[in-house]
Amino acid sequence: MVGRHLRVYLKNWHTSFLPPVLEPITLLLAFGLGLGAYMSSGIEWNGRHIGYINFVAPGMLAYATFMTAIFQSLFGAFIRMRYQRTWEGQLTTQIELRHVVWGEILWAGLLTTSYVAIVGLVLSGCQMLGVLQLELEYLPVIIPIVFVSACAFAALGLCFTALVPTIDHMNLPIFLVVLPLGFVSATYFPLGHPVLAAISTANPLYHLAEGLRGLLLGDHAGYHLASLAGLVMLGVLVPLDMRLLRKRVLGD
């Protein structure tokens, strides 16, 4: 399944590669350098002052993980299921629905991880230019965390893929779930308000952003929560995906 997705991707790589890779880089430059220029004194994070771009950069890695995996499992999987009838053709062979579901999840995880690795290389270049001050030796540790988290977010996206009747209804999970999770995640700014801070504790993207930020800024105490949140999501959402998609695709 993953091999099939890879072969299709390589045929259209020039249209599929640039947008998801350039988005986090553009946001990093816009927020880190643009908005950061007006915050020369930095911001407070975990009781210490850091440069704003150093705060945003790890958050961009988390945000790229979330958005890439979600959109791949939402729109990409839905198109393959509903319009291209790819799943239907695969299920006429020896492939079972569980192979299709795990193929979508693992493909989203691998694709997301490759994009995040490229953004990590951009961060390394920025550090060489003196723009950033991060502990980039922990980038290899981030890769498996990103992969697990991306698979978890892809499993979340497949739940909506199984539920929405048409592609036009994708606006509902995007505006009711995806964007609110992105806003309350401490990606662009710390969540100082007590209500937002309380809500963020149930947000897996928040734990991922704080975990990656802790690794890259030298506070390694809570990074394991990101992997734990991803594993818990996989344990809960994958069986739910199987059940919902079995009813949607096979009518069982």
Coordinates of N, CA and C in Angstrom, one line a residue:
M1 N 0.8 -1.2 0.0 CA 0.0 0.0 0.0 C 0.9 1.3 0.0
V2 N 1.8 1.3 0.9 CA 2.7 2.4 1.0 C 3.5 2.6 -0.3
G3 N 4.0 1.4 -0.9 CA 4.7 1.5 -2.1 C 3.9 2.0 -3.3
R4 N 2.6 1.7 -3.3 CA 1.7 2.2 -4.3 C 1.6 3.7 -4.2
H5 N 1.4 4.2 -3.0 CA 1.3 5.7 -2.8 C 2.6 6.4 -3.1
L6 N 3.7 5.8 -2.9 CA 5.0 6.4 -3.2 C 5.2 6.5 -4.7
R7 N 4.8 5.4 -5.4 CA 5.0 5.5 -6.9 C 4.1 6.6 -7.5
V8 N 2.9 6.7 -7.0 CA 2.0 7.8 -7.5 C 2.6 9.1 -7.2
Y9 N 3.1 9.3 -6.0 CA 3.6 10.5 -5.5 C 4.8 11.0 -6.4
L10 N 5.7 10.0 -6.7 CA 6.9 10.3 -7.5 C 6.5 10.8 -8.9
K11 N 5.4 10.3 -9.4 CA 5.0 10.8 -10.7 C 4.5 12.2 -10.7
N12 N 4.0 12.7 -9.6 CA 3.5 14.0 -9.5 C 4.2 14.9 -8.4
W13 N 5.5 14.6 -8.2 CA 6.2 15.1 -7.0 C 6.3 16.7 -7.1
H14 N 6.4 17.2 -8.4 CA 6.6 18.6 -8.6 C 5.4 19.5 -8.1
T15 N 4.2 18.9 -8.2 CA 3.0 19.6 -7.7 C 2.7 19.2 -6.3
S16 N 3.1 18.1 -5.8 CA 2.8 17.7 -4.4 C 3.8 18.1 -3.4
F17 N 5.1 18.3 -3.8 CA 6.2 18.5 -2.8 C 6.2 20.0 -2.3
L18 N 6.2 20.9 -3.2 CA 6.5 22.3 -2.8 C 5.5 22.9 -1.8
P19 N 4.2 22.8 -2.0 CA 3.3 23.5 -1.1 C 3.4 23.1 0.4
P20 N 3.4 21.8 0.7 CA 3.5 21.5 2.1 C 4.9 21.7 2.7
V21 N 5.9 21.8 1.9 CA 7.2 22.1 2.4 C 7.4 23.6 2.6
L22 N 7.0 24.3 1.7 CA 7.2 25.8 1.7 C 6.3 26.5 2.8
E23 N 5.1 25.9 3.1 CA 4.2 26.5 4.0 C 4.9 26.8 5.4
P24 N 5.4 25.7 6.1 CA 6.0 26.0 7.4 C 7.3 26.9 7.3
I25 N 8.0 26.8 6.2 CA 9.2 27.7 6.0 C 8.7 29.1 5.9
T26 N 7.6 29.4 5.1 CA 7.1 30.7 4.9 C 6.6 31.3 6.2
L27 N 5.9 30.4 7.0 CA 5.3 30.8 8.3 C 6.5 31.1 9.3
L28 N 7.5 30.3 9.2 CA 8.7 30.6 10.1 C 9.3 32.0 9.8
L29 N 9.5 32.3 8.5 CA 10.0 33.6 8.2 C 9.1 34.7 8.5
A30 N 7.8 34.5 8.2 CA 6.8 35.6 8.5 C 6.7 35.9 9.9
F31 N 6.5 34.8 10.8 CA 6.4 35.1 12.2 C 7.7 35.3 12.9
G32 N 8.7 34.4 12.6 CA 9.9 34.5 13.3 C 10.7 35.8 13.0
L33 N 10.8 36.1 11.7 CA 11.6 37.3 11.4 C 10.7 38.5 11.3
G34 N 9.5 38.4 10.7 CA 8.6 39.5 10.6 C 8.1 40.0 11.9
L35 N 7.3 39.2 12.6 CA 6.7 39.5 13.8 C 7.8 39.6 14.9
G36 N 8.8 38.7 14.8 CA 9.9 38.8 15.8 C 10.6 40.0 15.8
A37 N 10.7 40.8 14.7 CA 11.4 42.0 14.7 C 10.8 43.1 15.7
Y38 N 9.5 42.9 16.0 CA 8.8 43.8 16.9 C 8.8 43.3 18.3
M39 N 9.5 42.1 18.5 CA 9.6 41.6 19.9 C 11.1 41.3 20.2
S40 N 11.8 42.4 20.1 CA 13.3 42.2 20.3 C 13.6 41.8 21.7
S41 N 12.8 42.0 22.7 CA 13.1 41.6 24.0 C 12.8 40.2 24.3
G42 N 12.2 39.5 23.3 CA 11.8 38.1 23.4 C 10.6 37.8 24.2
I43 N 10.3 36.6 24.5 CA 9.1 36.2 25.3 C 9.5 35.3 26.4
E44 N 8.6 35.1 27.4 CA 8.9 34.2 28.5 C 8.3 32.8 28.2
W45 N 9.1 31.8 28.4 CA 8.7 30.4 28.2 C 9.3 29.6 29.3
N46 N 8.5 28.9 30.1 CA 9.0 28.1 31.2 C 9.9 28.8 32.2
G47 N 9.6 30.1 32.4 CA 10.3 30.8 33.4 C 11.6 31.5 32.9
R48 N 11.8 31.5 31.6 CA 13.0 32.1 31.1 C 12.7 32.8 29.8
H49 N 13.5 33.8 29.5 CA 13.3 34.6 28.3 C 14.1 34.0 27.1
I50 N 13.4 33.9 26.0 CA 14.0 33.4 24.8 C 13.6 34.3 23.6
G51 N 14.4 34.2 22.5 CA 14.0 34.9 21.3 C 12.7 34.4 20.7
Y52 N 11.9 35.3 20.2 CA 10.7 34.8 19.6 C 10.8 33.8 18.5
I53 N 11.8 34.0 17.6 CA 12.0 33.0 16.5 C 12.4 31.6 17.1
N54 N 13.1 31.6 18.2 CA 13.5 30.3 18.8 C 12.3 29.6 19.4
F55 N 11.3 30.4 19.8 CA 10.0 29.9 20.3 C 9.2 29.3 19.1
V56 N 9.1 30.0 18.0 CA 8.3 29.7 16.9 C 8.8 28.5 16.1
A57 N 10.1 28.4 15.9 CA 10.7 27.4 15.1 C 10.3 26.0 15.4
P58 N 10.5 25.5 16.7 CA 10.0 24.2 17.0 C 8.5 24.0 16.9
G59 N 7.7 25.1 17.2 CA 6.3 25.0 16.9 C 6.0 24.8 15.5
M60 N 6.8 25.4 14.6 CA 6.5 25.1 13.2 C 6.7 23.7 12.8
L61 N 7.6 23.0 13.4 CA 7.8 21.6 13.1 C 6.6 20.8 13.6
A62 N 6.0 21.1 14.7 CA 4.8 20.5 15.2 C 3.6 20.8 14.3
Y63 N 3.5 22.1 14.0 CA 2.4 22.5 13.1 C 2.4 21.8 11.8
A64 N 3.6 21.7 11.2 CA 3.8 21.0 9.9 C 3.4 19.6 10.0
T65 N 3.8 18.9 11.1 CA 3.4 17.5 11.4 C 1.9 17.4 11.4
F66 N 1.2 18.3 12.1 CA -0.2 18.2 12.3 C -1.0 18.4 11.0
M67 N -0.7 19.5 10.3 CA -1.4 19.9 9.1 C -1.1 18.9 7.9
T68 N 0.1 18.5 7.8 CA 0.4 17.6 6.6 C -0.3 16.3 6.8
A69 N -0.2 15.7 8.0 CA -0.9 14.4 8.2 C -2.4 14.5 8.1
I70 N -3.0 15.5 8.7 CA -4.4 15.7 8.7 C -4.9 15.9 7.3
F71 N -4.3 16.7 6.5 CA -4.8 17.0 5.2 C -4.6 15.8 4.2
Q72 N -3.5 15.1 4.5 CA -3.3 13.9 3.7 C -4.3 12.8 3.9
S73 N -4.7 12.6 5.2 CA -5.7 11.6 5.5 C -7.1 12.1 5.3
L74 N -7.3 13.4 5.3 CA -8.6 14.0 5.0 C -8.9 14.0 3.5
F75 N -8.3 14.9 2.8 CA -8.5 15.1 1.4 C -7.9 13.9 0.5
G76 N -6.7 13.6 0.8 CA -6.0 12.6 -0.1 C -6.8 11.2 0.1
A77 N -7.0 10.8 1.3 CA -7.7 9.5 1.5 C -9.1 9.6 1.0
F78 N -9.8 10.7 1.2 CA -11.2 10.8 0.7 C -11.3 10.7 -0.8
I79 N -10.4 11.4 -1.5 CA -10.4 11.3 -2.9 C -10.1 9.9 -3.4
R80 N -9.2 9.2 -2.8 CA -8.9 7.9 -3.2 C -10.1 6.9 -2.9
M81 N -10.8 7.2 -1.8 CA -11.9 6.4 -1.5 C -13.1 6.7 -2.3
R82 N -13.5 7.9 -2.5 CA -14.8 8.3 -3.1 C -14.7 8.5 -4.6
Y83 N -13.7 9.2 -5.1 CA -13.7 9.7 -6.5 C -12.8 8.8 -7.4
Q84 N -11.6 8.5 -6.9 CA -10.8 7.7 -7.7 C -11.1 6.2 -7.6
R85 N -11.9 5.8 -6.6 CA -12.2 4.4 -6.4 C -11.0 3.5 -6.2
T86 N -9.9 4.1 -5.7 CA -8.7 3.3 -5.5 C -8.9 2.2 -4.5
W87 N -9.6 2.5 -3.4 CA -9.8 1.5 -2.4 C -10.7 0.4 -2.9
E88 N -11.7 0.7 -3.7 CA -12.6 -0.3 -4.2 C -11.8 -1.3 -5.1
G89 N -10.9 -0.8 -5.9 CA -10.1 -1.7 -6.7 C -9.1 -2.5 -5.9
Q90 N -8.5 -1.9 -4.9 CA -7.6 -2.7 -4.0 C -8.3 -3.8 -3.2
L91 N -9.5 -3.5 -2.8 CA -10.3 -4.5 -2.0 C -10.8 -5.7 -2.9
T92 N -10.7 -5.6 -4.2 CA -11.1 -6.7 -5.0 C -9.9 -7.7 -5.1
T93 N -8.8 -7.4 -4.6 CA -7.6 -8.3 -4.6 C -7.5 -8.9 -3.2
Q94 N -6.3 -9.4 -2.9 CA -6.2 -10.1 -1.6 C -6.0 -9.1 -0.5
I95 N -5.9 -7.8 -0.8 CA -5.8 -6.7 0.2 C -7.1 -6.6 1.0
E96 N -7.0 -6.4 2.3 CA -8.1 -6.3 3.2 C -8.2 -4.8 3.6
L97 N -9.3 -4.5 4.3 CA -9.5 -3.1 4.7 C -8.5 -2.6 5.7
R98 N -8.0 -3.5 6.5 CA -7.0 -3.1 7.5 C -5.7 -2.8 6.8
H99 N -5.4 -3.4 5.7 CA -4.2 -3.0 5.0 C -4.4 -1.6 4.4
V100 N -5.6 -1.3 3.9 CA -5.8 0.0 3.3 C -5.7 1.1 4.4
V101 N -6.3 0.8 5.5 CA -6.3 1.8 6.6 C -4.9 2.1 7.1
W102 N -4.1 1.0 7.4 CA -2.8 1.2 7.8 C -1.9 1.7 6.7
G103 N -2.2 1.4 5.5 CA -1.4 2.0 4.4 C -1.6 3.5 4.3
E104 N -2.8 4.0 4.5 CA -3.0 5.4 4.5 C -2.3 6.1 5.7
I105 N -2.4 5.5 6.9 CA -1.8 6.0 8.1 C -0.3 6.1 8.0
L106 N 0.3 5.0 7.5 CA 1.8 4.9 7.4 C 2.3 5.8 6.3
W107 N 1.5 5.9 5.2 CA 2.0 6.8 4.2 C 1.9 8.3 4.6
A108 N 0.9 8.7 5.3 CA 0.8 10.0 5.9 C 1.9 10.3 6.8
G109 N 2.3 9.3 7.7 CA 3.4 9.4 8.6 C 4.7 9.6 7.9
L110 N 5.0 8.8 6.9 CA 6.3 8.8 6.2 C 6.4 10.1 5.4
L111 N 5.3 10.5 4.7 CA 5.4 11.8 4.0 C 5.6 13.0 4.9
T112 N 4.8 13.0 6.0 CA 5.0 14.1 7.0 C 6.4 14.2 7.5
T113 N 6.9 13.0 7.9 CA 8.3 13.0 8.5 C 9.3 13.5 7.5
S114 N 9.2 13.1 6.2 CA 10.1 13.6 5.2 C 10.0 15.2 5.1
Y115 N 8.8 15.7 5.1 CA 8.7 17.2 5.0 C 9.3 17.8 6.3
V116 N 9.0 17.3 7.4 CA 9.6 17.9 8.7 C 11.1 17.8 8.7
A117 N 11.7 16.7 8.1 CA 13.1 16.6 8.0 C 13.7 17.7 7.1
I118 N 13.0 18.0 6.1 CA 13.5 19.1 5.2 C 13.4 20.4 5.9
V119 N 12.3 20.6 6.6 CA 12.2 21.9 7.4 C 13.3 21.9 8.4
G120 N 13.7 20.8 9.0 CA 14.8 20.7 10.0 C 16.1 21.1 9.3
L121 N 16.3 20.8 8.1 CA 17.5 21.2 7.4 C 17.5 22.7 7.2
V122 N 16.3 23.3 6.9 CA 16.2 24.7 6.8 C 16.6 25.4 8.1
L123 N 16.1 24.8 9.2 CA 16.5 25.4 10.5 C 18.0 25.3 10.8
S124 N 18.6 24.2 10.3 CA 20.0 24.1 10.5 C 20.7 25.2 9.7
G125 N 20.2 25.5 8.5 CA 20.8 26.6 7.7 C 20.6 27.9 8.4
C126 N 19.4 28.2 8.9 CA 19.2 29.4 9.7 C 20.1 29.5 10.9
Q127 N 20.4 28.4 11.5 CA 21.3 28.5 12.7 C 22.7 28.8 12.2
M128 N 23.1 28.3 11.1 CA 24.5 28.6 10.6 C 24.6 30.1 10.3
L129 N 23.5 30.7 9.9 CA 23.5 32.1 9.6 C 23.3 33.0 10.8
G130 N 23.2 32.4 12.0 CA 23.0 33.1 13.2 C 21.6 33.6 13.5
V131 N 20.6 33.1 12.8 CA 19.2 33.5 13.0 C 18.6 32.8 14.2
L132 N 19.0 31.6 14.4 CA 18.4 30.7 15.4 C 19.5 30.3 16.4
Q133 N 19.1 30.0 17.7 CA 19.9 29.4 18.7 C 19.2 28.3 19.3
L134 N 19.3 27.1 18.6 CA 18.6 25.9 19.1 C 19.6 24.8 19.3
E135 N 19.2 23.8 20.0 CA 20.1 22.6 20.2 C 19.7 21.6 19.1
L136 N 20.2 21.8 17.9 CA 19.8 21.0 16.8 C 20.4 19.6 16.8
E137 N 21.3 19.3 17.7 CA 21.8 17.9 17.8 C 20.6 17.0 18.2
Y138 N 19.5 17.5 18.6 CA 18.4 16.7 19.0 C 17.4 16.4 17.8
L139 N 17.7 17.0 16.7 CA 16.9 16.7 15.5 C 16.7 15.3 15.2
P140 N 17.7 14.4 15.3 CA 17.4 13.0 15.0 C 16.5 12.4 16.0
V141 N 16.4 12.9 17.3 CA 15.4 12.4 18.2 C 14.0 12.8 17.9
I142 N 13.9 13.9 17.2 CA 12.6 14.4 16.8 C 11.9 13.6 15.8
I143 N 12.7 13.0 14.9 CA 12.2 12.3 13.7 C 11.2 11.1 14.1
P144 N 11.6 10.2 15.1 CA 10.6 9.2 15.4 C 9.4 9.8 16.2
I145 N 9.6 10.8 16.9 CA 8.4 11.5 17.6 C 7.5 12.0 16.6
V146 N 8.0 12.7 15.6 CA 7.2 13.2 14.5 C 6.4 12.1 13.8
F147 N 7.1 11.0 13.5 CA 6.5 9.9 12.8 C 5.3 9.3 13.5
V148 N 5.5 9.1 14.8 CA 4.4 8.5 15.6 C 3.2 9.5 15.7
S149 N 3.6 10.8 15.9 CA 2.5 11.8 16.0 C 1.8 12.0 14.7
A150 N 2.5 12.0 13.6 CA 1.9 12.1 12.3 C 0.9 10.9 12.0
C151 N 1.3 9.7 12.4 CA 0.4 8.6 12.2 C -0.8 8.8 13.1
A152 N -0.7 9.3 14.3 CA -1.8 9.5 15.1 C -2.8 10.6 14.5
F153 N -2.2 11.7 14.0 CA -3.0 12.7 13.4 C -3.7 12.2 12.1
A154 N -3.0 11.3 11.4 CA -3.6 10.7 10.2 C -4.8 9.8 10.6
A155 N -4.7 9.1 11.7 CA -5.8 8.3 12.2 C -7.0 9.1 12.6
L156 N -6.7 10.3 13.1 CA -7.8 11.3 13.4 C -8.4 11.7 12.1
G157 N -7.6 12.1 11.1 CA -8.2 12.5 9.9 C -9.1 11.4 9.2
L158 N -8.7 10.2 9.3 CA -9.5 9.1 8.7 C -10.8 8.9 9.4
C159 N -10.9 9.3 10.6 CA -12.3 9.3 11.3 C -13.2 10.2 10.6
F160 N -12.7 11.4 10.2 CA -13.6 12.4 9.5 C -13.8 11.9 8.1
T161 N -12.8 11.3 7.5 CA -13.0 10.7 6.1 C -14.1 9.7 6.1
A162 N -14.2 8.9 7.2 CA -15.3 7.9 7.2 C -16.7 8.5 7.5
L163 N -16.7 9.7 8.0 CA -18.0 10.3 8.5 C -18.6 11.3 7.5
V164 N -17.8 12.1 6.9 CA -18.3 13.2 6.0 C -18.9 12.6 4.8
P165 N -20.1 13.1 4.4 CA -20.8 12.5 3.2 C -20.2 12.9 1.9
T166 N -19.7 14.2 1.8 CA -19.1 14.7 0.5 C -17.9 15.5 0.8
I167 N -17.1 15.8 -0.2 CA -15.9 16.5 0.0 C -16.2 18.0 0.5
D168 N -17.4 18.5 0.1 CA -17.8 19.8 0.5 C -17.9 19.9 2.0
H169 N -18.3 18.8 2.7 CA -18.5 18.8 4.1 C -17.2 18.7 4.9
M170 N -16.0 18.7 4.2 CA -14.7 18.7 4.8 C -14.5 20.0 5.6
N171 N -15.3 21.1 5.2 CA -15.2 22.3 5.9 C -15.5 22.2 7.3
L172 N -16.4 21.3 7.7 CA -16.9 21.2 9.0 C -15.7 20.7 10.0
P173 N -15.1 19.6 9.7 CA -14.0 19.2 10.6 C -12.8 20.2 10.5
I174 N -12.6 20.8 9.4 CA -11.5 21.8 9.2 C -11.7 23.0 10.2
F175 N -12.9 23.6 10.1 CA -13.2 24.8 10.9 C -13.6 24.5 12.3
L176 N -14.1 23.3 12.6 CA -14.6 23.0 13.9 C -13.6 22.3 14.8
V177 N -12.7 21.6 14.1 CA -11.7 20.8 14.9 C -10.3 21.2 14.6
V178 N -9.9 21.1 13.3 CA -8.5 21.2 12.9 C -8.0 22.6 13.2
L179 N -8.6 23.7 12.8 CA -8.1 25.0 13.0 C -8.1 25.4 14.5
P180 N -9.2 25.1 15.3 CA -9.1 25.3 16.7 C -8.0 24.6 17.4
L181 N -7.7 23.4 17.0 CA -6.6 22.7 17.6 C -5.3 23.4 17.3
G182 N -5.2 23.9 16.1 CA -4.0 24.7 15.7 C -3.8 26.0 16.4
F183 N -4.9 26.6 16.7 CA -4.9 27.9 17.4 C -4.5 27.8 18.9
V184 N -5.0 26.7 19.5 CA -4.8 26.5 20.9 C -3.7 25.4 21.1
S185 N -2.5 25.7 20.6 CA -1.4 24.7 20.6 C -0.1 25.3 21.0
A186 N 0.0 26.6 21.3 CA 1.2 27.2 21.7 C 2.2 27.2 20.6
T187 N 1.8 27.2 19.3 CA 2.7 27.1 18.2 C 3.3 28.5 17.9
Y188 N 2.4 29.5 17.9 CA 2.9 30.9 17.6 C 3.1 31.7 18.8
F189 N 2.5 31.4 19.9 CA 2.6 32.2 21.1 C 2.3 31.4 22.4
P190 N 2.9 31.7 23.5 CA 2.6 30.9 24.7 C 1.2 31.2 25.2
L191 N 0.6 30.2 25.8 CA -0.8 30.3 26.2 C -0.8 30.7 27.7
G192 N -0.9 32.0 27.9 CA -0.8 32.6 29.2 C -2.2 32.6 29.9
H193 N -3.3 32.7 29.2 CA -4.6 32.8 29.8 C -4.9 31.4 30.4
P194 N -5.4 31.4 31.6 CA -5.7 30.2 32.3 C -6.7 29.3 31.6
V195 N -7.7 29.9 31.0 CA -8.7 29.1 30.3 C -8.1 28.4 29.1
L196 N -7.3 29.1 28.3 CA -6.6 28.5 27.1 C -5.6 27.5 27.6
A197 N -4.9 27.7 28.7 CA -3.9 26.8 29.2 C -4.6 25.5 29.6
A198 N -5.8 25.6 30.2 CA -6.5 24.4 30.6 C -7.0 23.6 29.4
I199 N -7.5 24.3 28.4 CA -8.0 23.6 27.2 C -6.9 22.9 26.5
S200 N -5.7 23.6 26.5 CA -4.6 23.0 25.7 C -4.1 21.7 26.3
T201 N -4.4 21.4 27.5 CA -3.9 20.1 28.1 C -4.6 18.9 27.4
A202 N -5.7 19.1 26.8 CA -6.4 18.0 26.0 C -6.0 18.1 24.6
N203 N -5.1 19.0 24.2 CA -4.8 19.1 22.8 C -3.5 18.4 22.5
P204 N -3.5 17.3 21.7 CA -2.3 16.6 21.4 C -1.2 17.4 20.6
L205 N -1.7 18.4 19.8 CA -0.7 19.2 19.1 C 0.0 20.1 20.1
Y206 N -0.6 20.6 21.1 CA 0.1 21.3 22.2 C 1.2 20.5 22.8
H207 N 0.9 19.3 23.1 CA 2.0 18.4 23.7 C 3.1 18.2 22.8
L208 N 2.8 18.0 21.5 CA 3.8 17.8 20.5 C 4.7 19.1 20.4
A209 N 4.0 20.3 20.3 CA 4.8 21.5 20.1 C 5.7 21.8 21.4
E210 N 5.1 21.6 22.5 CA 5.9 21.8 23.8 C 7.0 20.7 23.9
G211 N 6.8 19.5 23.4 CA 7.8 18.5 23.5 C 9.0 18.8 22.6
L212 N 8.7 19.1 21.3 CA 9.7 19.5 20.4 C 10.5 20.8 20.8
R213 N 9.7 21.7 21.4 CA 10.3 22.9 21.9 C 11.3 22.7 23.0
G214 N 10.8 21.8 23.9 CA 11.7 21.4 25.1 C 13.0 20.8 24.6
L215 N 12.9 19.9 23.6 CA 14.1 19.2 23.1 C 15.1 20.3 22.5
L216 N 14.6 21.1 21.7 CA 15.4 22.1 21.0 C 15.9 23.3 21.8
L217 N 15.2 23.5 22.9 CA 15.6 24.6 23.8 C 16.3 24.2 25.1
G218 N 16.5 22.9 25.2 CA 17.3 22.4 26.3 C 16.5 22.0 27.6
D219 N 15.2 22.0 27.5 CA 14.3 21.6 28.6 C 13.7 20.2 28.2
H220 N 14.3 19.1 28.6 CA 14.0 17.8 28.0 C 13.0 17.1 28.9
A221 N 12.4 17.7 29.9 CA 11.6 17.0 30.9 C 10.3 16.4 30.3
G222 N 9.6 17.1 29.4 CA 8.3 16.6 29.0 C 8.2 16.2 27.6
Y223 N 9.3 15.9 26.9 CA 9.1 15.6 25.4 C 8.5 14.2 25.3
H224 N 8.6 13.4 26.3 CA 8.0 12.0 26.1 C 6.5 12.1 26.1
L225 N 5.9 13.2 26.5 CA 4.4 13.3 26.5 C 3.9 13.3 25.1
A226 N 4.7 13.9 24.2 CA 4.3 13.9 22.7 C 4.2 12.5 22.2
S227 N 5.2 11.6 22.4 CA 5.1 10.3 21.9 C 4.0 9.5 22.6
L228 N 3.8 9.7 23.9 CA 2.8 9.0 24.6 C 1.4 9.4 24.1
A229 N 1.2 10.7 23.8 CA -0.1 11.2 23.3 C -0.4 10.5 21.9
G230 N 0.7 10.4 21.1 CA 0.5 9.8 19.8 C 0.2 8.4 19.9
L231 N 0.8 7.6 20.8 CA 0.5 6.2 20.9 C -0.9 6.0 21.5
V232 N -1.3 6.8 22.4 CA -2.7 6.7 22.9 C -3.7 6.9 21.8
M233 N -3.4 8.0 21.0 CA -4.4 8.3 19.9 C -4.4 7.1 18.9
L234 N -3.3 6.5 18.6 CA -3.3 5.4 17.7 C -4.1 4.2 18.3
G235 N -3.9 3.9 19.5 CA -4.6 2.8 20.2 C -6.1 3.0 20.2
V236 N -6.5 4.3 20.3 CA -8.0 4.5 20.3 C -8.6 4.7 19.0
L237 N -7.9 5.4 18.1 CA -8.5 5.9 16.8 C -8.4 4.8 15.7
V238 N -7.3 4.0 15.7 CA -7.2 3.0 14.6 C -8.4 2.0 14.7
P239 N -8.7 1.4 15.8 CA -9.9 0.5 15.9 C -11.2 1.3 15.5
L240 N -11.3 2.5 15.9 CA -12.5 3.3 15.5 C -12.5 3.5 14.0
D241 N -11.3 3.8 13.4 CA -11.3 4.0 11.9 C -11.7 2.7 11.2
M242 N -11.3 1.6 11.7 CA -11.6 0.3 11.1 C -13.1 0.1 11.1
R243 N -13.7 0.4 12.3 CA -15.2 0.2 12.4 C -16.0 1.1 11.5
L244 N -15.6 2.4 11.5 CA -16.3 3.4 10.7 C -16.1 3.1 9.2
L245 N -14.9 2.8 8.8 CA -14.7 2.6 7.4 C -15.2 1.3 6.9
R246 N -15.3 0.3 7.8 CA -15.9 -0.9 7.4 C -17.4 -0.7 7.1
K247 N -18.0 0.1 7.9 CA -19.4 0.4 7.6 C -19.6 1.3 6.4
R248 N -18.7 2.2 6.2 CA -18.8 3.2 5.1 C -18.4 2.5 3.8
V249 N -17.3 1.7 3.7 CA -16.8 1.1 2.5 C -17.5 -0.2 2.2
L250 N -17.6 -1.1 3.2 CA -18.1 -2.4 2.9 C -19.6 -2.6 3.3
G251 N -20.1 -1.6 4.0 CA -21.5 -1.7 4.4 C -21.8 -2.7 5.5
D252 N -20.7 -3.1 6.2 CA -20.9 -4.1 7.3 C -21.4 -3.4 8.6

